[in-house]
């Protein structure tokens, strides 16, 4: 096992170590910046890469030693544009400044343009960012009916929290998707950790934290099925519990 930390240079070093030291011939990998950096080595050394999560459309052209097991951004963007265009003519975008975020934004932009959906606000953030309040204020001012947010896992936890701080309450997709965020007070000193345990997503603050408020998603998938997810304050232990269901 090697940890690239989503850094291309680390990804190259890690792959070379797996090949040269451990004699590995098949490597499972993820992250667009990581996989894009590793593919030239995999071709040269004839080692298979199994892409488990990277979405950059450029990966479609990276040759026979890369196996993409995850839909790429242009495929996802087309489906996303179809959903947004069904109800709206404008959208806003927030994305990370990396191969992942930039390529996904590009794919979404092309798909939305084909559907006649106009971009009214675009905000970007650095990899590893923790403060998005300035971005949120600008995005809220644009008053777009849809927001496309593309960030890494640890960043997404902060995005969700700060959306609540700004205060968001929206209905999308012909009133089938309801997103409700209520303002709250939070005082924390360390980063928030996002985890998945037995299929349930959890946000846990490391160190001192006093979250107050709630965030809820309800999505009517069909006439007889509903997907729900919610988050709320669970006490002074600093844990926000989330649950999903029923379908």
Short mmCIF file of C-alpha atoms in Angstrom, two decimals:
data_model
loop_
_atom_site.label_atom_id
_atom_site.label_comp_id
_atom_site.label_asym_id
_atom_site.label_seq_id
_atom_site.Cartn_x
_atom_site.Cartn_y
_atom_site.Cartn_z
CA UNK A 1 0.00 0.00 0.00
CA UNK A 2 1.26 3.48 -0.92
CA UNK A 3 -0.39 6.84 -0.22
CA UNK A 4 0.01 9.43 -2.99
CA UNK A 5 -1.73 12.15 -0.92
CA UNK A 6 -3.32 13.20 -4.25
CA UNK A 7 0.06 14.65 -5.26
CA UNK A 8 1.28 13.75 -8.79
CA UNK A 9 4.96 13.56 -7.74
CA UNK A 10 4.09 11.33 -4.79
CA UNK A 11 1.93 9.22 -7.11
CA UNK A 12 4.84 8.63 -9.49
CA UNK A 13 7.22 7.72 -6.65
CA UNK A 14 4.65 5.38 -5.09
CA UNK A 15 3.99 3.56 -8.36
CA UNK A 16 7.70 3.12 -9.06
CA UNK A 17 8.17 1.65 -5.59
CA UNK A 18 5.31 -0.79 -6.05
CA UNK A 19 6.78 -1.92 -9.37
CA UNK A 20 10.48 -2.03 -8.48
CA UNK A 21 10.40 -3.11 -4.84
CA UNK A 22 7.20 -5.12 -4.51
CA UNK A 23 7.06 -6.39 -8.12
CA UNK A 24 3.38 -5.49 -8.44
CA UNK A 25 1.84 -5.93 -11.90
CA UNK A 26 -1.66 -4.57 -11.20
CA UNK A 27 -2.18 -1.38 -9.20
CA UNK A 28 -5.51 0.02 -8.00
CA UNK A 29 -5.43 3.81 -8.05
CA UNK A 30 -7.69 6.87 -7.95
CA UNK A 31 -7.72 10.65 -8.31
CA UNK A 32 -7.40 12.39 -11.68
CA UNK A 33 -4.07 14.15 -10.93
CA UNK A 34 -2.69 10.85 -9.62
CA UNK A 35 -3.79 8.59 -12.48
CA UNK A 36 -2.78 11.08 -15.18
CA UNK A 37 0.71 11.19 -13.67
CA UNK A 38 0.95 7.40 -13.36
CA UNK A 39 -0.23 6.33 -16.81
CA UNK A 40 3.01 7.11 -18.71
CA UNK A 41 4.90 4.86 -16.27
CA UNK A 42 2.32 2.09 -16.52
CA UNK A 43 2.65 2.09 -20.32
CA UNK A 44 6.44 2.11 -20.20
CA UNK A 45 6.64 -0.64 -17.58
CA UNK A 46 3.63 -2.58 -18.93
CA UNK A 47 1.86 -2.55 -15.58
CA UNK A 48 -1.95 -2.43 -15.41
CA UNK A 49 -3.64 0.44 -13.59
CA UNK A 50 -7.21 -0.01 -12.34
CA UNK A 51 -8.78 3.44 -12.03
CA UNK A 52 -11.32 3.22 -9.21
CA UNK A 53 -12.48 6.84 -9.00
CA UNK A 54 -10.64 9.32 -11.28
CA UNK A 55 -12.99 11.10 -13.69
CA UNK A 56 -10.86 13.19 -16.09
CA UNK A 57 -12.05 12.55 -19.68
CA UNK A 58 -8.39 12.58 -20.74
CA UNK A 59 -8.06 9.15 -19.14
CA UNK A 60 -10.10 7.70 -22.01
CA UNK A 61 -7.07 8.22 -24.26
CA UNK A 62 -4.39 6.85 -21.95
CA UNK A 63 -4.00 3.47 -23.60
CA UNK A 64 -4.34 -0.26 -23.04
CA UNK A 65 -2.66 -0.40 -19.62
CA UNK A 66 -5.37 1.69 -17.94
CA UNK A 67 -8.73 0.18 -16.97
CA UNK A 68 -11.36 2.81 -16.10
CA UNK A 69 -13.93 1.30 -13.72
CA UNK A 70 -15.63 4.63 -12.95
CA UNK A 71 -17.71 6.83 -15.31
CA UNK A 72 -15.63 9.72 -16.62
CA UNK A 73 -16.66 13.35 -16.19
CA UNK A 74 -18.04 13.87 -19.68
CA UNK A 75 -20.46 10.96 -19.19
CA UNK A 76 -21.54 12.22 -15.76
CA UNK A 77 -21.79 15.80 -17.02
CA UNK A 78 -24.21 14.83 -19.77
CA UNK A 79 -26.58 13.19 -17.29
CA UNK A 80 -26.22 16.14 -14.92
CA UNK A 81 -26.97 18.65 -17.67
CA UNK A 82 -30.10 16.75 -18.65
CA UNK A 83 -31.41 16.97 -15.07
CA UNK A 84 -30.62 20.66 -14.62
CA UNK A 85 -31.89 21.69 -18.08
CA UNK A 86 -35.24 20.03 -17.38
CA UNK A 87 -36.05 22.81 -14.89
CA UNK A 88 -33.49 25.61 -15.11
CA UNK A 89 -31.65 27.87 -17.55
CA UNK A 90 -28.85 28.99 -15.23
CA UNK A 91 -26.35 27.41 -12.84
CA UNK A 92 -23.30 28.26 -10.72
CA UNK A 93 -20.11 26.27 -10.22
CA UNK A 94 -17.66 25.68 -7.38
CA UNK A 95 -14.67 23.45 -8.06
CA UNK A 96 -11.19 22.54 -6.87
CA UNK A 97 -8.17 23.77 -8.86
CA UNK A 98 -6.82 20.39 -9.95
CA UNK A 99 -7.05 18.05 -12.94
CA UNK A 100 -10.16 16.61 -11.32
CA UNK A 101 -11.97 19.91 -10.77
CA UNK A 102 -10.84 21.67 -13.95
CA UNK A 103 -11.62 18.74 -16.25
CA UNK A 104 -14.99 18.16 -14.58
CA UNK A 105 -15.84 21.86 -14.90
CA UNK A 106 -14.89 21.78 -18.57
CA UNK A 107 -17.08 18.73 -19.17
CA UNK A 108 -20.04 20.28 -17.33
CA UNK A 109 -19.62 23.57 -19.21
CA UNK A 110 -19.78 21.84 -22.59
CA UNK A 111 -22.76 19.72 -21.60
CA UNK A 112 -24.66 22.68 -20.15
CA UNK A 113 -23.94 24.81 -23.22
CA UNK A 114 -25.42 22.14 -25.47
CA UNK A 115 -28.57 22.23 -23.34
CA UNK A 116 -28.78 26.01 -23.36
CA UNK A 117 -28.03 26.36 -19.62
CA UNK A 118 -26.00 29.49 -18.78
CA UNK A 119 -23.17 29.70 -16.23
CA UNK A 120 -23.81 32.79 -14.05
CA UNK A 121 -21.07 32.37 -11.43
CA UNK A 122 -17.86 30.36 -11.14
CA UNK A 123 -15.73 29.98 -8.01
CA UNK A 124 -12.53 27.95 -7.57
CA UNK A 125 -10.55 26.86 -4.53
CA UNK A 126 -7.13 25.38 -3.80
CA UNK A 127 -6.57 21.71 -3.01
CA UNK A 128 -6.89 21.27 0.76
CA UNK A 129 -8.80 24.52 1.31
CA UNK A 130 -10.87 24.80 4.48
CA UNK A 131 -12.48 28.25 4.23
CA UNK A 132 -15.04 28.75 1.45
CA UNK A 133 -17.06 31.60 2.96
CA UNK A 134 -15.98 34.18 0.38
CA UNK A 135 -16.87 31.72 -2.39
CA UNK A 136 -20.25 31.03 -0.82
CA UNK A 137 -21.15 34.71 -0.50
CA UNK A 138 -20.37 35.32 -4.19
CA UNK A 139 -22.28 32.24 -5.28
CA UNK A 140 -25.28 33.18 -3.17
CA UNK A 141 -25.27 36.68 -4.67
CA UNK A 142 -25.53 35.18 -8.16
CA UNK A 143 -28.87 33.67 -7.12
CA UNK A 144 -28.46 30.67 -9.43
CA UNK A 145 -31.14 27.97 -9.11
CA UNK A 146 -28.54 25.18 -9.35
CA UNK A 147 -25.03 24.78 -7.94
CA UNK A 148 -22.51 22.23 -9.26
CA UNK A 149 -19.84 21.61 -6.62
CA UNK A 150 -16.78 19.48 -7.41
CA UNK A 151 -14.28 19.11 -4.56
CA UNK A 152 -12.20 16.44 -2.86
CA UNK A 153 -13.61 14.49 0.09
CA UNK A 154 -12.09 16.52 2.95
CA UNK A 155 -12.95 19.79 1.21
CA UNK A 156 -16.56 18.73 0.64
CA UNK A 157 -17.14 18.46 4.40
CA UNK A 158 -16.19 22.11 4.83
CA UNK A 159 -18.28 23.12 1.79
CA UNK A 160 -21.35 21.47 3.33
CA UNK A 161 -20.78 23.19 6.68
CA UNK A 162 -20.25 26.61 5.16
CA UNK A 163 -23.29 26.32 2.91
CA UNK A 164 -25.23 25.98 6.13
CA UNK A 165 -23.52 29.00 7.62
CA UNK A 166 -24.56 31.10 4.63
CA UNK A 167 -28.06 29.59 4.74
CA UNK A 168 -29.37 27.70 1.73
CA UNK A 169 -32.90 26.46 1.12
CA UNK A 170 -33.72 25.26 -2.37
CA UNK A 171 -35.89 22.92 -4.43
CA UNK A 172 -34.65 21.45 -7.69
CA UNK A 173 -35.64 18.92 -10.35
CA UNK A 174 -39.36 19.63 -10.59
CA UNK A 175 -39.60 19.81 -6.78
CA UNK A 176 -38.29 16.24 -6.50
CA UNK A 177 -34.98 17.29 -4.90
CA UNK A 178 -35.19 19.41 -1.75
CA UNK A 179 -32.02 20.79 -0.15
CA UNK A 180 -32.43 22.55 3.17
CA UNK A 181 -29.57 24.08 5.14
CA UNK A 182 -30.15 26.06 8.33
CA UNK A 183 -27.67 28.58 9.71
CA UNK A 184 -25.84 27.62 12.87
CA UNK A 185 -22.89 28.45 15.09
CA UNK A 186 -19.67 26.47 14.78
CA UNK A 187 -16.45 26.97 16.68
CA UNK A 188 -13.75 24.42 15.82
CA UNK A 189 -9.98 24.42 15.85
CA UNK A 190 -9.09 21.41 13.66
CA UNK A 191 -10.22 19.97 10.34
CA UNK A 192 -13.40 18.00 9.97
CA UNK A 193 -13.03 14.36 9.00
CA UNK A 194 -15.52 12.69 6.67
CA UNK A 195 -15.87 8.91 6.94
CA UNK A 196 -18.06 6.07 5.67
CA UNK A 197 -18.92 3.32 8.14
CA UNK A 198 -21.09 0.39 6.97
CA UNK A 199 -22.34 2.50 4.10
CA UNK A 200 -23.34 5.44 6.31
CA UNK A 201 -21.59 8.78 5.84
CA UNK A 202 -20.32 10.51 8.98
CA UNK A 203 -18.72 13.89 9.62
CA UNK A 204 -16.51 14.01 12.70
CA UNK A 205 -14.71 17.11 13.96
CA UNK A 206 -11.26 16.55 15.37
CA UNK A 207 -10.69 18.58 18.54
CA UNK A 208 -13.05 21.26 19.84
CA UNK A 209 -16.30 21.65 17.91
CA UNK A 210 -19.76 23.02 18.65
CA UNK A 211 -21.93 22.51 15.55
CA UNK A 212 -25.57 23.62 15.77
CA UNK A 213 -28.15 23.24 13.03
CA UNK A 214 -29.13 20.71 10.38
CA UNK A 215 -28.82 19.83 6.73
CA UNK A 216 -31.27 17.59 4.90
CA UNK A 217 -31.61 16.18 1.39
CA UNK A 218 -34.80 14.52 0.10
CA UNK A 219 -34.90 13.14 -3.44
CA UNK A 220 -38.05 11.55 -4.89
CA UNK A 221 -36.44 9.09 -7.28
CA UNK A 222 -39.76 7.85 -8.61
CA UNK A 223 -43.42 7.88 -7.66
CA UNK A 224 -42.89 5.13 -5.09
CA UNK A 225 -39.32 5.70 -3.88
CA UNK A 226 -37.59 8.42 -1.90
CA UNK A 227 -33.92 8.90 -1.00
CA UNK A 228 -33.30 10.93 2.14
CA UNK A 229 -30.16 12.09 3.91
CA UNK A 230 -29.87 14.34 6.90
CA UNK A 231 -27.32 15.75 9.32
CA UNK A 232 -27.88 17.27 12.74
CA UNK A 233 -26.22 18.23 15.99
CA UNK A 234 -25.79 15.19 18.21
CA UNK A 235 -24.30 16.64 21.37
CA UNK A 236 -21.09 18.14 22.70
CA UNK A 237 -18.97 15.27 21.38
CA UNK A 238 -18.57 17.21 18.13
CA UNK A 239 -20.05 14.47 15.93
CA UNK A 240 -22.57 15.10 13.17
CA UNK A 241 -24.39 11.85 12.33
CA UNK A 242 -25.94 11.27 8.92
CA UNK A 243 -28.32 8.58 7.78
CA UNK A 244 -29.76 7.37 4.49
CA UNK A 245 -33.04 5.73 3.49
CA UNK A 246 -35.59 4.46 2.84
CA UNK A 247 -35.57 3.80 -0.90
#
